CSV table of C-alpha atoms in Angstrom, one decimal:
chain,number,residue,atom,x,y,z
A,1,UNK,CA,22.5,-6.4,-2.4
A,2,UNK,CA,20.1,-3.7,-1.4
A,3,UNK,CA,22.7,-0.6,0.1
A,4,UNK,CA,22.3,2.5,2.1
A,5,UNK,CA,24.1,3.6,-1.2
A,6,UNK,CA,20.9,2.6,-3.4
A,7,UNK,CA,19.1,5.6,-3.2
A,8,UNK,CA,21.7,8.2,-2.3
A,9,UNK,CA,20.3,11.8,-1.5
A,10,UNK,CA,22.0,13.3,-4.9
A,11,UNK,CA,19.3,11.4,-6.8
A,12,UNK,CA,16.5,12.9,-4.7
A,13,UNK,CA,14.0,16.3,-6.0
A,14,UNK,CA,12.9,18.3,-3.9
A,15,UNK,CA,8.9,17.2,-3.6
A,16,UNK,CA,7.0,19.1,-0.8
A,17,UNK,CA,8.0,21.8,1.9
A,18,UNK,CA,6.7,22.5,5.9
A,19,UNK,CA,5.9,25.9,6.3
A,20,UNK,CA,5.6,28.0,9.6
A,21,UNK,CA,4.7,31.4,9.8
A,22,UNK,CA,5.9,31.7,6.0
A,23,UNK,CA,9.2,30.0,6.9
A,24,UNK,CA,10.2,26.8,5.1
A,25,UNK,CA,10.7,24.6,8.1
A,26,UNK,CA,11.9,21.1,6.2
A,27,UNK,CA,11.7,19.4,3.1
A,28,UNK,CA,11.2,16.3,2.2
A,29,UNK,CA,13.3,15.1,-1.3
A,30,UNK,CA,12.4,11.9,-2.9
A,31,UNK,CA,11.9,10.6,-6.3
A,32,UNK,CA,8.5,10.3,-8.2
A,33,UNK,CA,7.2,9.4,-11.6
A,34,UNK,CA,3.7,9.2,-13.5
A,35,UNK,CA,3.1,6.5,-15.7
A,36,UNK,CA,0.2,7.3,-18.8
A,37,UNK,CA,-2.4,4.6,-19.1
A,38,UNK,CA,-0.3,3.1,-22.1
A,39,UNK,CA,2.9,3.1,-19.8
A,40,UNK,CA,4.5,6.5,-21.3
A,41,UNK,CA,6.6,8.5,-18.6
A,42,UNK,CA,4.6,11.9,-18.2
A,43,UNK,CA,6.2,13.2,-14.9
A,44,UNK,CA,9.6,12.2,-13.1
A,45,UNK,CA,11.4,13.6,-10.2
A,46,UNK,CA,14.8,12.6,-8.7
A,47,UNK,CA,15.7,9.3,-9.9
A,48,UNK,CA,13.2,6.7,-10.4
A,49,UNK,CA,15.5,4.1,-11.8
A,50,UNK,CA,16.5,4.3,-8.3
A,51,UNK,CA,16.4,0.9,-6.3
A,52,UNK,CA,13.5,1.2,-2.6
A,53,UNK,CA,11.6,-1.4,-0.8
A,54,UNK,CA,8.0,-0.6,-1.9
A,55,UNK,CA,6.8,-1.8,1.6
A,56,UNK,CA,3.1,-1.9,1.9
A,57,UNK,CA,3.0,-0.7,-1.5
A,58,UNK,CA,3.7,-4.2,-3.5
A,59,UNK,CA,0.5,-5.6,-1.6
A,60,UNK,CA,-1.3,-5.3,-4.9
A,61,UNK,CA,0.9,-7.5,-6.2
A,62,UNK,CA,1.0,-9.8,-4.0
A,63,UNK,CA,-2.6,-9.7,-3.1
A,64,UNK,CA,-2.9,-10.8,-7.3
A,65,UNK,CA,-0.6,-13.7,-6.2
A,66,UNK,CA,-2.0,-15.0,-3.7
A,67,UNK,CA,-5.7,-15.3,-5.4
A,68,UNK,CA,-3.8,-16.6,-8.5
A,69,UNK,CA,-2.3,-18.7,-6.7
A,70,UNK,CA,-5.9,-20.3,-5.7
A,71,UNK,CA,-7.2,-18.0,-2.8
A,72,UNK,CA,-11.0,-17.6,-3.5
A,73,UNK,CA,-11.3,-13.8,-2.8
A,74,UNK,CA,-14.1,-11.4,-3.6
A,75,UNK,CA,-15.4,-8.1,-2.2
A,76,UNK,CA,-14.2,-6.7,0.9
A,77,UNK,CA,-12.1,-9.5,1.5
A,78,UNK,CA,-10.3,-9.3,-1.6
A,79,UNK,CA,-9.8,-5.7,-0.3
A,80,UNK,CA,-8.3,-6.5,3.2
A,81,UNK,CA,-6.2,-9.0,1.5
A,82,UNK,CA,-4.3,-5.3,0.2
A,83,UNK,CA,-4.9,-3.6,3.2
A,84,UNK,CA,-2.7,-1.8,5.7
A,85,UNK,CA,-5.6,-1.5,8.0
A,86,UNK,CA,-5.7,0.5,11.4
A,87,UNK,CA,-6.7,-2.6,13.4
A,88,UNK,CA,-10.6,-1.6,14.1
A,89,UNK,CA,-13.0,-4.9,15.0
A,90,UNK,CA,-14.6,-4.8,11.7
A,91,UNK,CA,-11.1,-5.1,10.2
A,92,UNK,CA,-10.0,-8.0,12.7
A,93,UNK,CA,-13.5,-9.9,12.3
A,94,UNK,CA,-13.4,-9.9,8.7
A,95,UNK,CA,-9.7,-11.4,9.0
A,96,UNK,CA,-11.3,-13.9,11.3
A,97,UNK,CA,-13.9,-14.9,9.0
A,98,UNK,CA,-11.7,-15.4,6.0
A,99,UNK,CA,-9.4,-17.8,8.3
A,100,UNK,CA,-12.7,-19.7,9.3
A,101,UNK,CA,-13.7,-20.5,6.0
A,102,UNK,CA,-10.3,-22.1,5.8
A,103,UNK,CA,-10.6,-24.0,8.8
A,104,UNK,CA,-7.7,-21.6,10.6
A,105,UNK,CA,-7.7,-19.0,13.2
A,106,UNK,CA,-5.8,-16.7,14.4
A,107,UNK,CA,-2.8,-18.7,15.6
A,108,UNK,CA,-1.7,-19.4,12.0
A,109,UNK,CA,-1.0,-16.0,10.9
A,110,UNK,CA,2.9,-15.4,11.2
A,111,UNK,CA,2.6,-12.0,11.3
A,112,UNK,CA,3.6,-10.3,14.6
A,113,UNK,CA,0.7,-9.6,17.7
A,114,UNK,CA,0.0,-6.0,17.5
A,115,UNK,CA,-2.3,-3.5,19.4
A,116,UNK,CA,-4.8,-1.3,16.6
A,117,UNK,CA,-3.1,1.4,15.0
A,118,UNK,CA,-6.9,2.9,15.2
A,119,UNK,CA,-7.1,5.0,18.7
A,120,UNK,CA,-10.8,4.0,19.7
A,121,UNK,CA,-9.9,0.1,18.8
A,122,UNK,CA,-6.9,0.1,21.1
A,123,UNK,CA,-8.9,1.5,23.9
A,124,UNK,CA,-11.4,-0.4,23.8
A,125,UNK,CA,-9.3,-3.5,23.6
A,126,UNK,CA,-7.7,-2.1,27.0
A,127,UNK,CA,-10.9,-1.4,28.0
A,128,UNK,CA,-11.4,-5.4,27.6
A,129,UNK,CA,-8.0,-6.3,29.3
A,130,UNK,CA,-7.3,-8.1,25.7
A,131,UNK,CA,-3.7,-8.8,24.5
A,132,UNK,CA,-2.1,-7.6,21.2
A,133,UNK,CA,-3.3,-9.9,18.6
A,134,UNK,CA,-2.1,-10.5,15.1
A,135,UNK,CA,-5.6,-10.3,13.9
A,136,UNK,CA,-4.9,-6.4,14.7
A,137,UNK,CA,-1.2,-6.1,12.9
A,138,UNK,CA,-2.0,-4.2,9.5
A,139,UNK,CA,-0.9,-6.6,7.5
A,140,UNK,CA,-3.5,-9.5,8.9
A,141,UNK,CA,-5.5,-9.1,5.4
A,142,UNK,CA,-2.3,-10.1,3.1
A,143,UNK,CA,-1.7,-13.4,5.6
A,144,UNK,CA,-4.9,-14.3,5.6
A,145,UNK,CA,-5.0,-14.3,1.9
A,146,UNK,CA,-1.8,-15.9,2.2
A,147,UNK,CA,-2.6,-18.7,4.0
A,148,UNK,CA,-6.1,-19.0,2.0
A,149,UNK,CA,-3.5,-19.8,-1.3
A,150,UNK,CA,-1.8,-22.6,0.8
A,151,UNK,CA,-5.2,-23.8,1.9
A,152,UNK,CA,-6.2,-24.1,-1.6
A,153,UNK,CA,-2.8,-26.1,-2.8
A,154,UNK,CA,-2.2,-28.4,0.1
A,155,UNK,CA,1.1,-26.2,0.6
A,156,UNK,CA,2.8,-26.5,4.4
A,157,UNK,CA,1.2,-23.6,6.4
A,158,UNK,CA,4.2,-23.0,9.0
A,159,UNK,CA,6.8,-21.9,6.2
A,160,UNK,CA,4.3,-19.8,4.1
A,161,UNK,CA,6.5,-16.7,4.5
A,162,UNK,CA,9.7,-18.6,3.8
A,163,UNK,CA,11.4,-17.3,0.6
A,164,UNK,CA,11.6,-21.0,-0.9
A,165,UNK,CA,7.8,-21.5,-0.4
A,166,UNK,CA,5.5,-22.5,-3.4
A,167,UNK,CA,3.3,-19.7,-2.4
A,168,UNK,CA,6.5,-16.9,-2.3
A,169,UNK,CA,8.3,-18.3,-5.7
A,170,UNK,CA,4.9,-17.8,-7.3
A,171,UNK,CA,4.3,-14.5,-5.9
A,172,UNK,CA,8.1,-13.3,-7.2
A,173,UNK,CA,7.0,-15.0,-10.7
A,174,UNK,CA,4.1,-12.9,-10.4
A,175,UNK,CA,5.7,-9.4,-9.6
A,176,UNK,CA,7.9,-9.5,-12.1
A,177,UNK,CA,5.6,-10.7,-14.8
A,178,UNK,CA,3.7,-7.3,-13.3
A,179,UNK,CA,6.3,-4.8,-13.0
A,180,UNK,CA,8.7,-6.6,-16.4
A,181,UNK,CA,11.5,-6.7,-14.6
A,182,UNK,CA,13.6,-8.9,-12.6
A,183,UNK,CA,13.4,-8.5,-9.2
A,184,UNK,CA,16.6,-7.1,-7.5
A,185,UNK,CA,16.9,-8.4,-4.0
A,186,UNK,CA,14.5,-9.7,-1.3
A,187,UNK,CA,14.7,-9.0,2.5
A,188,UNK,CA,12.3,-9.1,5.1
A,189,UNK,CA,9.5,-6.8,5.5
A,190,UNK,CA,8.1,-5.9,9.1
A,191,UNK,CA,5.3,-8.4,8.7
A,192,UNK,CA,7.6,-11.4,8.2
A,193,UNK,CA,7.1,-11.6,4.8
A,194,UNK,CA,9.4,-11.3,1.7
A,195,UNK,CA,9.5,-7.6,0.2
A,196,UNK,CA,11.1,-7.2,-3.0
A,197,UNK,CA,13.3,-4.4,-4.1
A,198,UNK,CA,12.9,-2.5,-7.5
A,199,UNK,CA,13.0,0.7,-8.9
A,200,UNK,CA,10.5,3.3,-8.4
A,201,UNK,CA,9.5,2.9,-12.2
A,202,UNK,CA,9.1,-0.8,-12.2
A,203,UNK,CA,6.7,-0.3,-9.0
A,204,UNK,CA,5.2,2.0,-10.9
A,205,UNK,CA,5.0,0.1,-14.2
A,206,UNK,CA,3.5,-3.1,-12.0
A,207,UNK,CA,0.4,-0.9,-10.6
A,208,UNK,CA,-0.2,0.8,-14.1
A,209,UNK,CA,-0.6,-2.6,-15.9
A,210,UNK,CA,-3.1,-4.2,-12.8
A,211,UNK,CA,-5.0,-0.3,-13.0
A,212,UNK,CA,-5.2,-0.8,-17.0
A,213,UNK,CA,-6.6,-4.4,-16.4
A,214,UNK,CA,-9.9,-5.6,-17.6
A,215,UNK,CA,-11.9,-7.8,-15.6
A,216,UNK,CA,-13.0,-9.4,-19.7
A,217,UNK,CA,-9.2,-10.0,-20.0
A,218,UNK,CA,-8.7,-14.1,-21.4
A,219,UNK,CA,-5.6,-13.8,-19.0
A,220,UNK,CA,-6.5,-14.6,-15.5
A,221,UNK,CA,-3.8,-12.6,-13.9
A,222,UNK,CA,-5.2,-9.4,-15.7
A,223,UNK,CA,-8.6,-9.9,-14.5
A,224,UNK,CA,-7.7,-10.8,-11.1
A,225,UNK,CA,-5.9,-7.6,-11.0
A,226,UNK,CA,-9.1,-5.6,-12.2
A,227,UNK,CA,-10.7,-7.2,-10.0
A,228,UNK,CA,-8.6,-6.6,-6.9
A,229,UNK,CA,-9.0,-2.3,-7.8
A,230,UNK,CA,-12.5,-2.7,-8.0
A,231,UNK,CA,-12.7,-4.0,-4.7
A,232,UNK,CA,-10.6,-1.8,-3.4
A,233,UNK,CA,-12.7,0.6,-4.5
A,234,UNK,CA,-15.7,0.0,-3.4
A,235,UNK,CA,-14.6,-1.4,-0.3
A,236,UNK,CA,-12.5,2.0,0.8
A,237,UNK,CA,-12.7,1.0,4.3
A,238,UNK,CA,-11.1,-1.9,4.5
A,239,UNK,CA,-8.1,-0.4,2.7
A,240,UNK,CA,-7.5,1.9,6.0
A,241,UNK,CA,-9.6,2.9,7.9
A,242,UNK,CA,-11.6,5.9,9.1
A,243,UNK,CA,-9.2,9.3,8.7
A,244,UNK,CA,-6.5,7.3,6.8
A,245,UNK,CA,-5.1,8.8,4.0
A,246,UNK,CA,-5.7,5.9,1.6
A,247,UNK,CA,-9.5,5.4,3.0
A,248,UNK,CA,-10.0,9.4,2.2
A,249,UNK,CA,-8.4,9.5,-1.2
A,250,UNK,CA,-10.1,6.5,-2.6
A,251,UNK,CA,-13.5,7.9,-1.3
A,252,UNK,CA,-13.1,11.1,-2.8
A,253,UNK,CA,-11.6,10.3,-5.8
A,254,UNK,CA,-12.5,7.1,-7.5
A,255,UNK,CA,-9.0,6.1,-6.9
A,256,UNK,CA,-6.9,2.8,-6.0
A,257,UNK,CA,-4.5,4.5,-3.4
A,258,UNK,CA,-2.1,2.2,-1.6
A,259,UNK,CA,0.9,3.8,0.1
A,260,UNK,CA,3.7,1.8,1.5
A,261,UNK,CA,5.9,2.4,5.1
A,262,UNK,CA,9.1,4.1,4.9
A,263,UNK,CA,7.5,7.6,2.4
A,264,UNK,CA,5.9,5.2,-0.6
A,265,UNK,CA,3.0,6.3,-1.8
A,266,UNK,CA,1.0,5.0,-4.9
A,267,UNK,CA,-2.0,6.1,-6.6
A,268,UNK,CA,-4.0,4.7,-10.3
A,269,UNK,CA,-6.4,7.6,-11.3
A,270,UNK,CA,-9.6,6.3,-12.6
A,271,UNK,CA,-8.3,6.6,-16.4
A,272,UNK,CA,-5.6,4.3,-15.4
A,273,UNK,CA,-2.7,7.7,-14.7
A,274,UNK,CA,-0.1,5.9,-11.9
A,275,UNK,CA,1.6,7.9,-9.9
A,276,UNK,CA,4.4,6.0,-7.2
A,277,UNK,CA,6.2,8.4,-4.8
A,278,UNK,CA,9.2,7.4,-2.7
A,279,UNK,CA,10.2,9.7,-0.1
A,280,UNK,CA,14.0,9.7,0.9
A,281,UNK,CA,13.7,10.7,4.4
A,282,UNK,CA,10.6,7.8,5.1
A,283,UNK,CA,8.2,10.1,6.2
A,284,UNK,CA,4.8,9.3,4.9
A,285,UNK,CA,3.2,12.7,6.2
A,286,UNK,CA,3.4,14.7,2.7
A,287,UNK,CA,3.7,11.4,0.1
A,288,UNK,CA,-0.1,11.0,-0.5
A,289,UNK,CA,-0.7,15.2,-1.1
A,290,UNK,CA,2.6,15.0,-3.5
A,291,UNK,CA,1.4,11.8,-5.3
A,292,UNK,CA,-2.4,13.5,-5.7
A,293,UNK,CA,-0.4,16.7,-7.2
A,294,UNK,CA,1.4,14.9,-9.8
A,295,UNK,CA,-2.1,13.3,-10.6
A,296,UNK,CA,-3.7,16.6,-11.0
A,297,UNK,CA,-0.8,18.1,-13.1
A,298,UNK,CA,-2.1,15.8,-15.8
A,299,UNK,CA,-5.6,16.4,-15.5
A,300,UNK,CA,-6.3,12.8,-13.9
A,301,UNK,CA,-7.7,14.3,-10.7
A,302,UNK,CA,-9.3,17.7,-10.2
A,303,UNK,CA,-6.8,20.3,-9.1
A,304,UNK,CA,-9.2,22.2,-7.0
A,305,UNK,CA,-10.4,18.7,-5.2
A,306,UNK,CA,-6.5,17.9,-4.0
A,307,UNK,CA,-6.8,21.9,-2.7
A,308,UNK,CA,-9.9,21.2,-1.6
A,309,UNK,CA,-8.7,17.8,0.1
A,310,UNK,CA,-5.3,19.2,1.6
A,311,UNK,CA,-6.9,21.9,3.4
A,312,UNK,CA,-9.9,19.5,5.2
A,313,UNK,CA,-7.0,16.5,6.5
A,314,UNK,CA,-5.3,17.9,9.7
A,315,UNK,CA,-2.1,16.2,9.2
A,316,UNK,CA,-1.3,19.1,6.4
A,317,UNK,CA,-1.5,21.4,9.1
A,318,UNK,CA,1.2,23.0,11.4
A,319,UNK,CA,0.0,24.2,14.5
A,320,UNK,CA,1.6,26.6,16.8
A,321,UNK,CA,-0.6,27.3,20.2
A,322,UNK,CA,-3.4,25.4,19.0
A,323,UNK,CA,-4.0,27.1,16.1
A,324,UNK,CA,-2.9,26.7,12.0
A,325,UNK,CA,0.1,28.7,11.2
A,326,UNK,CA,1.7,26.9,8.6
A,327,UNK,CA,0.9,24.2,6.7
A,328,UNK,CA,2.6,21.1,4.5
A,329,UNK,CA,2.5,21.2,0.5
A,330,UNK,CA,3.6,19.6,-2.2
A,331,UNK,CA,6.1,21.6,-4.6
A,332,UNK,CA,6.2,19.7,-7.4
């Protein structure tokens, strides 16, 4: 059974700092390791043995599931089906088509109505008089996907998120096939689907073997997973949004980024380098600069690109009076 005891605070590194008028404000302690493209441990921090909930963070893996499972996904929707998206109407329509094509709408996906997480989107939806909609919940890519796989199978469409459902046992098989472990426990994520919880390592492990994929590999989950990066990828967007972390690293960088509610943060470097990140305190706001730093300390990303990155993305920034006079950075 998954503990506040899991991941205690004595297992946690100190990973990045807020400063304010050269004063160290807070820090945020966590755990992190970097995974080589053949698997090899390069860099850990705190404990990464240590049981978390990846969150958003296992969407990879259960994106791979779902079109294993028999969901016909290419492109940008193969991207949204990974996505925690911010809700904008190019994100909700491209939900909407991959339900039509299925013969659903909106009113099968089980996860919760939600407003955009995407400022301009939620205004103009108010601007409309329109209601929350699940379409708009960040999560609407991975249950469209979802129900795409049960589509495909003739499995039961109101229970696709119960634990027992073809579509979740396969997507367990799946993840621990992936990460080479057996999973530890399963609870409920804030979508309504199953998360799983493992170690920061076999996170970690799971992403570096889909990042070393081949899209020529004679295994199908292997070249599903390729697949699902590539799209990624090239579809940046749909990962995010516009000004999201993950949207801005994988445009800069050539990267699969994918971070996860709760501090997770994960990131395969174009030679296959996997970083995962778990902050202790659940704050996200530093986890995507720490994970980029790792990547740099081993030569996978540019060092003066993350500099150069950190000082353009606002959120890095402490203001006092309207002005910069501190900022966040990793210390690691």
């Amino acid at each position: 059974m998954v503990t506040a005891e899991t991941f205690p605070a004595s297992a946690a590194a100190e990973l990045a700092v807020v400063e304010r008028g050269g004063f160290v404000e807070s820090r945020h302690i966590g755990s992190a390791i970097v995974l080589a493209p053949d698997g090899e441990t390069l860099i850990s921090h705190g404990d990464p043995s240590a049981l978390i909930l990846p969150r958003s963070a296992l969407k990879p893996l259960q994106a791979i599931a779902s079109v294993t499972a028999g969901a016909n996904l290419a492109g940008e929707r193969l991207a949204i089906a990974t996505a925690s998206h911010d809700g904008t109407a190019r994100h909700a329509e491209l939900v909407r088509a991959m339900l039509a094509d299925v013969g659903l709408t909106e009113d099968a996906l089980r996860c919760p109505p939600a407003w955009p997480s995407n400022a301009d989107a939620r205004r103009a939806l108010m601007v409309d008089h329109a209601e929350k909609s699940p379409l708009h919940h960040n999560c609407s890519g991975k249950h469209a996907a979802m129900l795409t796989a049960c589509r495909a199978n003739g499995w039961d469409l109101e229970t696709y998120l119960h634990p027992e459902h073809p579509l979740q046992v396969h997507t367990r098989e799946v993840v621990e096939r992936l990460t080479g472990m057996k999973i530890a426990a399963s609870v409920t994520d804030g979508c309504g689907a199953p998360v799983h919880a493992m170690s920061l390592l076999s996170l970690a492990r799971g992403l570096n073997r889909a990042g070393n994929s081949a899209e020529s590999s004679p295994f199908a989950l292997y070249r599903v997973a390729a697949q699902l990066l590539r799209a990624a990828r090239e579809n940046a967007w749909a990962i995010e949004g516009p000004g999201g972390d993950d949207t801005l690293t994988i445009e800069r960088f050539g990267v699969f980024s994918k971070k996860g509610a709760e501090g997770v943060q994960t990131i395969v470097a174009p030679d296959g380098t996997t970083v995962a990140v778990k902050m202790l305190d659940g704050s996200n706001r530093a986890a995507s600069l720490v994970a980029l730093a790792l990547l740099a300390r081993t030569g996978a990303v540019s060092v003066k690109e993350v500099a150069a990155a950190a000082a353009e993305r606002p959120n890095l920034r402490v203001l006092g009076g309207g002005r910069t006079v501190g900022v966040i950075r990793a210390t690691v």
